[in-house]
Coordinates of C-alpha atoms and ligand atoms in Angstrom, one line a residue:
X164 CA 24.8 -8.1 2.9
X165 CA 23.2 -10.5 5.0
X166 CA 24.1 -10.0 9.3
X167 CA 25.4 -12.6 11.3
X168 CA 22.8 -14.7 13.6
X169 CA 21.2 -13.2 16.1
X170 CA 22.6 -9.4 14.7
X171 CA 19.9 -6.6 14.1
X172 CA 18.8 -6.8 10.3
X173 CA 20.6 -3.1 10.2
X174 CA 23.9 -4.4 10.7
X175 CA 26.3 -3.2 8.3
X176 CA 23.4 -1.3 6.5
X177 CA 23.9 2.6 5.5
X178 CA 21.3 5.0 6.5
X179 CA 21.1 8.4 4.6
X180 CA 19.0 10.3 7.4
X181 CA 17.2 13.5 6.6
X182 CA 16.4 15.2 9.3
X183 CA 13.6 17.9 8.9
X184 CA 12.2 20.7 10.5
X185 CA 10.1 19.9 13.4
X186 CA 10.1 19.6 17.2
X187 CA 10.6 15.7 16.6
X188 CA 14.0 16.9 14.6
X189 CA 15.2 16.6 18.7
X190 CA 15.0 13.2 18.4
X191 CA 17.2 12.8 15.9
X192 CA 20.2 12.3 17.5
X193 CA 18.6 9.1 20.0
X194 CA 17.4 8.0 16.2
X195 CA 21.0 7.9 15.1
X196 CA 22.6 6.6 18.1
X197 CA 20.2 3.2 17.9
X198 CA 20.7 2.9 14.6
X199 CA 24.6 2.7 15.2
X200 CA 24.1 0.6 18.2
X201 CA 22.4 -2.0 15.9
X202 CA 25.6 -1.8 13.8
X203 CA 24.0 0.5 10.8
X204 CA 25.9 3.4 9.6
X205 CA 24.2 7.1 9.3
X206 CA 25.3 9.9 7.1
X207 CA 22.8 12.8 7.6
X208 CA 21.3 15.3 5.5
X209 CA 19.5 18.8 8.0
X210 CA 16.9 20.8 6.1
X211 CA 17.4 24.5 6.6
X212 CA 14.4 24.7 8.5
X213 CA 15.5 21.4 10.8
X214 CA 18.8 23.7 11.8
X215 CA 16.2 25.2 14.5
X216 CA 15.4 22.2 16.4
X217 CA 19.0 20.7 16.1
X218 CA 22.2 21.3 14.9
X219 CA 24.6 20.1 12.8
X220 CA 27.5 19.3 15.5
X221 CA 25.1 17.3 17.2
X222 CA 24.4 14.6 14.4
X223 CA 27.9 15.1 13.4
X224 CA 29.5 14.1 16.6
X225 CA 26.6 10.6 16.8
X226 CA 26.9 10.0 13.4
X227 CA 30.7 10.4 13.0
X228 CA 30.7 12.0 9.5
X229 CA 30.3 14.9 8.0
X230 CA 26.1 16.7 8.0
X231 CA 25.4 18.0 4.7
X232 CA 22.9 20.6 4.7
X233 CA 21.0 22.0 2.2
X234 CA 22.3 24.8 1.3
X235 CA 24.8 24.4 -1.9
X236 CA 27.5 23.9 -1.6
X237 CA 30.1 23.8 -4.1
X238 CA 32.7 21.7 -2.3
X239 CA 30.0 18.6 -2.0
X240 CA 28.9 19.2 -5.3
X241 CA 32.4 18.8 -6.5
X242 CA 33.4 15.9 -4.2
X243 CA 30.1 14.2 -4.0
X244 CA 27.1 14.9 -6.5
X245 CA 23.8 14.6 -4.9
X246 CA 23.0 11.7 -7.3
X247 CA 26.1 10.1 -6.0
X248 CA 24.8 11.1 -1.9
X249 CA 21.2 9.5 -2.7
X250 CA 22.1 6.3 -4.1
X251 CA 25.1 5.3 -2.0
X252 CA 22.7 4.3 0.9
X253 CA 20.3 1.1 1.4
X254 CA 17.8 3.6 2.5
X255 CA 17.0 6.9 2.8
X256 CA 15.0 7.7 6.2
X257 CA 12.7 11.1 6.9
X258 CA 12.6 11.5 9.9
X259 CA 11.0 13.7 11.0
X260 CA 9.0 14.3 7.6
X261 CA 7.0 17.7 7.9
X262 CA 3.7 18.0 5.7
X263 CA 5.9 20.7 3.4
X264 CA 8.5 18.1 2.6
X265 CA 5.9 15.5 1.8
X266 CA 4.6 18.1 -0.4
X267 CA 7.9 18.4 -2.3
X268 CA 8.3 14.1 -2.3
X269 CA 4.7 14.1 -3.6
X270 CA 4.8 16.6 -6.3
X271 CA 8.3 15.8 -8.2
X272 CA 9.8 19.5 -6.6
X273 CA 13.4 19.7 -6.1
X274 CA 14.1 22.8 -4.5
X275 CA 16.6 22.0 -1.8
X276 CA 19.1 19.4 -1.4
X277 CA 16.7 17.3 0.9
X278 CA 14.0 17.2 -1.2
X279 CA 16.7 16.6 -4.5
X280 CA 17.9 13.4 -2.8
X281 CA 14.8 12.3 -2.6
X282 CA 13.2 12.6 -6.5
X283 CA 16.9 11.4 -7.2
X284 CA 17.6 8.6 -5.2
X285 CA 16.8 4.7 -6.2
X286 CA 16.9 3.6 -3.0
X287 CA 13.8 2.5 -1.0
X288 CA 12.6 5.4 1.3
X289 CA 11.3 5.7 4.4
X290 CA 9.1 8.8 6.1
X291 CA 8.3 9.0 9.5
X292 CA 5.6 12.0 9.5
X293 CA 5.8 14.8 12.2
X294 CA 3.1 17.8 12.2
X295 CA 0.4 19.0 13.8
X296 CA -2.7 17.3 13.8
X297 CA -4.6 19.4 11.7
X298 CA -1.9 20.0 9.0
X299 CA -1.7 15.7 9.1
X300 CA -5.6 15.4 8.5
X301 CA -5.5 18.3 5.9
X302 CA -7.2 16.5 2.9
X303 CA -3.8 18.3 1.3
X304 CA -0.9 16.0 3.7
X305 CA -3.7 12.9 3.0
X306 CA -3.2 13.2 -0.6
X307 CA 0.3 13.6 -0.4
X308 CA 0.8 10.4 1.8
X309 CA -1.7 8.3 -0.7
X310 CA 0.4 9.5 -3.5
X311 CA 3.5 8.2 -1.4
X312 CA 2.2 5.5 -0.4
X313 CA 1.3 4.4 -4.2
X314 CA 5.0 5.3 -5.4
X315 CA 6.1 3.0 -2.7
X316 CA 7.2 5.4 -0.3
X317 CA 7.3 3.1 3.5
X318 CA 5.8 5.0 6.7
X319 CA 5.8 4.4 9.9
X320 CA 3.8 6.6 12.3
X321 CA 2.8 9.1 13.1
X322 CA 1.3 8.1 16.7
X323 CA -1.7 10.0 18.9
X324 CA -0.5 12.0 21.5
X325 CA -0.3 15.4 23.1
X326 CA 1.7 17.4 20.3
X327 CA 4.4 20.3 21.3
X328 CA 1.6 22.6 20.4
X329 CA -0.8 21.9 22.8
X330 CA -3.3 19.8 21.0
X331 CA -4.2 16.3 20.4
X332 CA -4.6 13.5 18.2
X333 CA -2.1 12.1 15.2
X334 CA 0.5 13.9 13.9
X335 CA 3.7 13.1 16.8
X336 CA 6.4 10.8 15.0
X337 CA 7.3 7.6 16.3
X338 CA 9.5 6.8 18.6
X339 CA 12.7 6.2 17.4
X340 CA 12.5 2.5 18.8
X341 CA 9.3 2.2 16.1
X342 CA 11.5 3.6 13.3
X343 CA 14.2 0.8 14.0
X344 CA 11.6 -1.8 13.8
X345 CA 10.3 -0.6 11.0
X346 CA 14.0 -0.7 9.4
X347 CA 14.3 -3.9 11.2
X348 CA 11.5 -5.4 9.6
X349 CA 12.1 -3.7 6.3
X350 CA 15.6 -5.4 6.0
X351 CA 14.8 -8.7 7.8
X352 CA 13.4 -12.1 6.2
X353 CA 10.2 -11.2 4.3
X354 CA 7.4 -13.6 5.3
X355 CA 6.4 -14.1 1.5
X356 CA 9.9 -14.6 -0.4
X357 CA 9.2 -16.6 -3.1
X358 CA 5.3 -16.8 -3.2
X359 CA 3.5 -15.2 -6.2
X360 CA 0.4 -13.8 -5.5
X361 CA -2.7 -12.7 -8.1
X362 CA -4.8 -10.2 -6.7
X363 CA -8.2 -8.4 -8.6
X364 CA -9.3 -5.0 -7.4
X365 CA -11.4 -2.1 -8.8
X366 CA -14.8 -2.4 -10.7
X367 CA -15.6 -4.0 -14.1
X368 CA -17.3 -2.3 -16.9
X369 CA -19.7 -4.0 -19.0
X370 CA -20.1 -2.3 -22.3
X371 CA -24.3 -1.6 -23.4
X372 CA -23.0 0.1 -26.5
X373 CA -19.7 1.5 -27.9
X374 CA -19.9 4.3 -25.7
X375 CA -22.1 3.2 -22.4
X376 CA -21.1 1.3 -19.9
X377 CA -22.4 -0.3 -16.4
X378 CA -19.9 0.0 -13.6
X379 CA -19.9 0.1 -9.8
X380 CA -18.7 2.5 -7.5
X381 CA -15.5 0.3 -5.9
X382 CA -12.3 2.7 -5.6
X383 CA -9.7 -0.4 -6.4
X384 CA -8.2 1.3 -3.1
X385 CA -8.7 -2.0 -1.1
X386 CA -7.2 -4.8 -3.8
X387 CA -4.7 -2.2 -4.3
X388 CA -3.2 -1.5 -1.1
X389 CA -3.7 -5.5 -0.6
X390 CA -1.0 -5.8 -3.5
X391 CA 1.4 -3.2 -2.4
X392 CA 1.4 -5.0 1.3
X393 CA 2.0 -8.5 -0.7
X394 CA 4.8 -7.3 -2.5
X395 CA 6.5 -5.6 0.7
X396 CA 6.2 -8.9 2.4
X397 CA 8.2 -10.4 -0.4
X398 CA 5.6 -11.7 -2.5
X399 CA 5.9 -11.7 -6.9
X400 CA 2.1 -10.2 -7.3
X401 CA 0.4 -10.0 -10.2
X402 CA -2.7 -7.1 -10.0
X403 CA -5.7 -7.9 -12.2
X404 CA -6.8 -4.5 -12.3
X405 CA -10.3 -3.1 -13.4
X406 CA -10.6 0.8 -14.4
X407 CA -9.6 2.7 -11.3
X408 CA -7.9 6.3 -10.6
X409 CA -5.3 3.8 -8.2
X410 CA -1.4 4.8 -9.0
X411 CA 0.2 1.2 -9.4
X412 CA 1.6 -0.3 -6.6
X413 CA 5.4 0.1 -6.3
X414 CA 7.1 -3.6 -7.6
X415 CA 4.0 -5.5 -8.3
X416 CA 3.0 -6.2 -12.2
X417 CA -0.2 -3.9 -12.9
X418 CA -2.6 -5.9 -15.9
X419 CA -5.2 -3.9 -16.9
X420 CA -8.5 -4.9 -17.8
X421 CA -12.7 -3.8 -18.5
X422 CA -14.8 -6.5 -18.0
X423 CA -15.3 -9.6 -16.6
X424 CA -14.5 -11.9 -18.9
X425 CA -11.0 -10.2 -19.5
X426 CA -10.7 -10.3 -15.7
X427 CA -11.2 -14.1 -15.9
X428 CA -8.7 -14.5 -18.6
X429 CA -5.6 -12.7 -17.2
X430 CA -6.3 -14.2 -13.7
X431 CA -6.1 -17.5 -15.7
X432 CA -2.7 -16.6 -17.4
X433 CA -1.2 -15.3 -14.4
X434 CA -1.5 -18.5 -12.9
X435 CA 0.2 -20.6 -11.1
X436 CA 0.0 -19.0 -7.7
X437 CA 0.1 -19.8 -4.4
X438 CA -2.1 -16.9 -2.8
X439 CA -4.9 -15.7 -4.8
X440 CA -7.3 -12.9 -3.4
X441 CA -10.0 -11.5 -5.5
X442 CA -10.7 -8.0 -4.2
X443 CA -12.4 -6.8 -7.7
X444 CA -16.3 -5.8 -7.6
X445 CA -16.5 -7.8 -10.5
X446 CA -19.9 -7.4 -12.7
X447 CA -22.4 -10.2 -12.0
X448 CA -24.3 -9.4 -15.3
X449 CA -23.1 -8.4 -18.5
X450 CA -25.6 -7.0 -21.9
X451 CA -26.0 -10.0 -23.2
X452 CA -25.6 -8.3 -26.7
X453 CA -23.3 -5.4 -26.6
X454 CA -24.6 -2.7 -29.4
X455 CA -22.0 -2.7 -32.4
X456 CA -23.6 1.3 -33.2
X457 CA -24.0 3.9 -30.5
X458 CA -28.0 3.4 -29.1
X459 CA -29.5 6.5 -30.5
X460 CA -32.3 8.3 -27.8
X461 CA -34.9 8.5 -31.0
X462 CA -36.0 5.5 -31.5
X463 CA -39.1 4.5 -32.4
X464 CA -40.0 1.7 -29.9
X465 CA -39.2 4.5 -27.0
X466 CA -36.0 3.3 -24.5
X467 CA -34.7 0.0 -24.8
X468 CA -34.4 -2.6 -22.9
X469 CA -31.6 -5.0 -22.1
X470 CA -31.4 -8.6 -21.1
X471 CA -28.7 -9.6 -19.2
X472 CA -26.2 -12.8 -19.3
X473 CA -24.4 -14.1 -16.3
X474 CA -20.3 -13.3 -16.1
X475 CA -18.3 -15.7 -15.0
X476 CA -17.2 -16.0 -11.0
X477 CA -13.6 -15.4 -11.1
X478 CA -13.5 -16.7 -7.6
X479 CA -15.2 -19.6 -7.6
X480 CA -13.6 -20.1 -10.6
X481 CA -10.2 -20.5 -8.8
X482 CA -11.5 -22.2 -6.0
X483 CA -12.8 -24.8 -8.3
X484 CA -9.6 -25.3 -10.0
X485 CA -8.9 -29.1 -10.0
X486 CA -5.0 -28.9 -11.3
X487 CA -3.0 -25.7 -10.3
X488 CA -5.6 -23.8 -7.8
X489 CA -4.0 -21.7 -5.4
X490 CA -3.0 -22.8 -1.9
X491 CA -4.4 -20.3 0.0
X492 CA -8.0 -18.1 -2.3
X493 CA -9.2 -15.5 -0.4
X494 CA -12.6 -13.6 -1.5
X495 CA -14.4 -10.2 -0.2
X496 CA -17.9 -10.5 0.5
X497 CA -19.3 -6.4 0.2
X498 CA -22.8 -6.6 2.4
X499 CA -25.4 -4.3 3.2
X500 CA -26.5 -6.4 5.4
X501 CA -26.3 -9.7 7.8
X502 CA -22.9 -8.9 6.8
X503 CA -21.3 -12.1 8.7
X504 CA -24.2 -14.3 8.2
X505 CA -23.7 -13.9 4.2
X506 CA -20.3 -14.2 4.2
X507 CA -20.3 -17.9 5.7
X508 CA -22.9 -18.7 3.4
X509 CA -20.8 -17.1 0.5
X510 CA -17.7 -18.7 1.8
X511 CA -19.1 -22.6 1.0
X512 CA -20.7 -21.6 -2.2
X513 CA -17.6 -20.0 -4.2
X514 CA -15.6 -22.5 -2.5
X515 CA -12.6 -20.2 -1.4
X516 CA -10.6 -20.7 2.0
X517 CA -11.2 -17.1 3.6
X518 CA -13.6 -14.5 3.1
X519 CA -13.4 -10.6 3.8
X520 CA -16.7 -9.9 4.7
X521 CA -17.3 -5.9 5.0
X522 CA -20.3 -3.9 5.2
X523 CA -20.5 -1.2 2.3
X524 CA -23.9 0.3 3.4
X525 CA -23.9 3.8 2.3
X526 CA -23.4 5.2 5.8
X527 CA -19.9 3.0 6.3
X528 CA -18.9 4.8 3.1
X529 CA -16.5 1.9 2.9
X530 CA -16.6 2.5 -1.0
X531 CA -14.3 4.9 -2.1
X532 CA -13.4 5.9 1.3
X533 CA -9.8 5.3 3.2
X534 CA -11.8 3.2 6.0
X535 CA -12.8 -0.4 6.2
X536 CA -14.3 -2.2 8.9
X537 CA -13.7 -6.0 8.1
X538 CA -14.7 -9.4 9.7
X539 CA -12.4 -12.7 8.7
X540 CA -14.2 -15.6 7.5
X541 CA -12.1 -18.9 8.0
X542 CA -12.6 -22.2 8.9
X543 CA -12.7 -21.1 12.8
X544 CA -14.6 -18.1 14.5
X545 CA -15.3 -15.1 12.4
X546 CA -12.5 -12.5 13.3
X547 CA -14.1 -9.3 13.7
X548 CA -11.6 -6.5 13.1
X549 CA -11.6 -3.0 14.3
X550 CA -11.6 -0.1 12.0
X551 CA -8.5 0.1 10.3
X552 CA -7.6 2.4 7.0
X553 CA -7.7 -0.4 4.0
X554 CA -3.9 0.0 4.3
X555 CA -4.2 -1.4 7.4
X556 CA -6.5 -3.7 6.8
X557 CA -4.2 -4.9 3.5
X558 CA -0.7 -5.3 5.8
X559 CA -3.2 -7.2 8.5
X560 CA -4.2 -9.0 6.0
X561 CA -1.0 -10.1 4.5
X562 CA 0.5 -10.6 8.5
X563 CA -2.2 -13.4 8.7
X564 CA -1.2 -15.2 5.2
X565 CA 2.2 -15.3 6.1
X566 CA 1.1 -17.0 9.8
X567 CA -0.9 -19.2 7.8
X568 CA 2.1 -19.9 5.3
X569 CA 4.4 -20.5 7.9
X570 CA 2.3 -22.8 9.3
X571 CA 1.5 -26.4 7.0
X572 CA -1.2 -25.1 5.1
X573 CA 0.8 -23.7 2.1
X574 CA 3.8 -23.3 0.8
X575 CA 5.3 -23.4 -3.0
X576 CA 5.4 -26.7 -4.8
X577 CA 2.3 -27.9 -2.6
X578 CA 0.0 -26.7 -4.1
X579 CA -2.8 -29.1 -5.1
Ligands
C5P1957 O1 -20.9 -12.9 -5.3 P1 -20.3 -11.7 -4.8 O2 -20.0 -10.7 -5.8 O3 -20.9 -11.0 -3.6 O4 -18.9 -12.2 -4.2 C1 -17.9 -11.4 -3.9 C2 -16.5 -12.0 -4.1 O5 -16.5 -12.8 -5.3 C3 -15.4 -11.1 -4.2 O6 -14.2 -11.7 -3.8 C4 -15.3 -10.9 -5.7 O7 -14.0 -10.4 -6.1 C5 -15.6 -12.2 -6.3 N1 -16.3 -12.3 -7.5 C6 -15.6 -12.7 -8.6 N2 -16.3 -12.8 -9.8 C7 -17.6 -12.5 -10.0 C8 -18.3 -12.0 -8.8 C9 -17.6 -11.9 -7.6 O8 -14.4 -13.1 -8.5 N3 -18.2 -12.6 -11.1

């Protein structure tokens, strides 16, 4: 349902709250009480281990229904199956989510009524992590929330602070003002409604022989997370994908692909679009004659050599579009070196409106890694970023499209 003017986006929406077991389960009840001051209603759901930071007359008596906990029970099992209890809300919020529970989320588990909801529901969901700082940065919670993150799963926080346990760093949960915008801007207009977008990401790989193959080390976890933020803004994104290990982005349509060429092709039938952003490491060079046999090591003229052909520039290839090229094409420019200086250079040559220039020296470890330290190439000053996890740098990203959509320089139909 759509609120009146000037209402909070959570008016009239229906929260399914699970509340679990943490210190930041206290704030559940301030949580709930802004959310029904913004019109939203809240039926919560308390973790066994979340009855020892709060209790269950206290989100009753804010909530004004009934707190279903999860220990079975046959009389909500008769009157409402959990199947029924996950999917009669517009979202389900965790808050506070402890590293266990993202465990459970993460791996499929179902062994409480919390953590059934959630592998049942078909709702969108929203965590808001709570732990301490070491069990956040465990390599363990950090693969949980990527696998989360790539089944669509929405988080906000947590935040730096003190923690109730004396140390410091990430791991508190937001505020429940941060939660609310978060819903609020979750439900509200999305900036890219109606926009399709065509994205690359990920490496190419050039066939030598049936079996061999030359690749580069890009993740996809850049052009990835740049698709997932595209489609949460709104946007209808098509993912020219090369071979990566990346789960596919929640609501975006995932074409896979090896080499170049087939890159070039399905960017070409996905089109039209109005954003294009070509993320890929795409191959500059393929074999120029891939070997129908497998190369055998005894040959008589010792190791072979190869002779290389150039691919084709998927980017420039777009930006040179005269009928149907996308409003807005945005490339990455990957530099070792004079990182800004070869982006502005790189930026006139393939033609495109913005580059992404970041430095993948070995020491950034900006390949493969969660980190990216990025500098915007537009028309005006080079933007210099701080460094931001490549989700960050994606949603960032995707904020400044939509200022640039909003303002004249594209917009559906317009395209030239
Ligand atoms: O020329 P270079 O590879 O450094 O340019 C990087 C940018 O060009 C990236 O946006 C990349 O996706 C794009 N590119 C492309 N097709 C190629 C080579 C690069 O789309 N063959």
């Amino acid at each position: 349902m759509r609120p009146a003017p000037g209402a909070s986006p959570l008016a009239g929406r229906r929260v399914l709250l699970i509340v679990g077991g943490g210190i930041a389960a206290v704030k559940a009840p301030d949580l709930i009480r802004r959310l029904r001051e913004r019109g939203a209603s809240v039926r919560c759901v308390l973790t066994r281990a979340g009855h020892e930071f709060t209790t269950p007359l206290a989100l009753s008596s804010l909530s004004e229904d009934r707190v279903f906990t999860d220990l079975f029970d046959l009389t909500d099992e008769s009157e409402m199956g959990h199947i029924q209890l996950s999917r009669q809300a517009d979202i389900v919020l965790v808050a506070p989510a402890t590293a266990s529970l993202m465990g459970r989320m993460a791996s499929g588990q179902a062994p409480d009524l919390a953590a059934t909801l959630l592998l049942a529901t078909d709702k969108p969901v929203m965590i808001a992590p709570a732990m301490n700082v070491r069990m956040w940065l465990h390599p363990a919670t950090q693969r949980n929330l990527a696998t989360l993150r790539g089944d669509g799963v929405l988080v906000v926080g947590p935040n730096e602070g003190d923690m109730a346990c004396g140390e410091f760093g990430p791991g508190r949960m937001a505020e429940p003002l941060e939660i609310i915008a978060a819903l609020e801007a979750h439900f509200g207009p999305r900036p890219l409604q109606g926009l399709r977008a065509l994205v690359t990401s990920g490496p190419t790989h050039e066939p030598i022989d049936p079996v061999r193959y030359i690749a580069n080390r890009s993740s996809g976890k850049q052009g990835h997370a740049i698709a997932a933020a595209l489609a949460q803004a709104g946007a209808e994104v098509v993912l020219v994908s090369g071979p990566t290990h990346q789960p596919d982005p929640a609501g975006v349509a995932v074409v896979r692909v090896e080499t170049a060429r087939q890159m070039l092709a399905a960017c070409e039938a996905a089109l039209p679009a109005d954003i294009a952003i070509c993320a890929a490491a795409v191959a500059d060079w393929r074999v120029a004659k891939e070997a129908g046999e497998k190369l055998k090591k005894e040959r008589e003229s010792g190791p072979p050599s190869m002779t290389f052909a150039e691919n084709p520039d998927i980017l420039a290839t777009l930006s040179s579009l005269k009928q149907g090229r996308p409003g807005l094409v945005i490339g990455f420019a990957a530099e070792t070196e004079k990182v800004v200086e070869h982006a502005i250079a790189k930026r006139k040559r393939k033609g495109c409106d913005w580059i992404v220039a970041n430095d993948v020296s070995p020491a950034t470890g900006t390949f493969g890694g969660d980190n990216n330290s990025v500098t915007l190439i537009s028309d005006s000053a080079p933007e210099s970023w701080p460094p931001l996890s490549k989700t960050e740098v994606a949603e960032r990203l995707v904020q400044r499209i939509a200022a640039n959509i909003a303002g004249p320089a594209v917009r559906k139909g317009e395209t030239a």
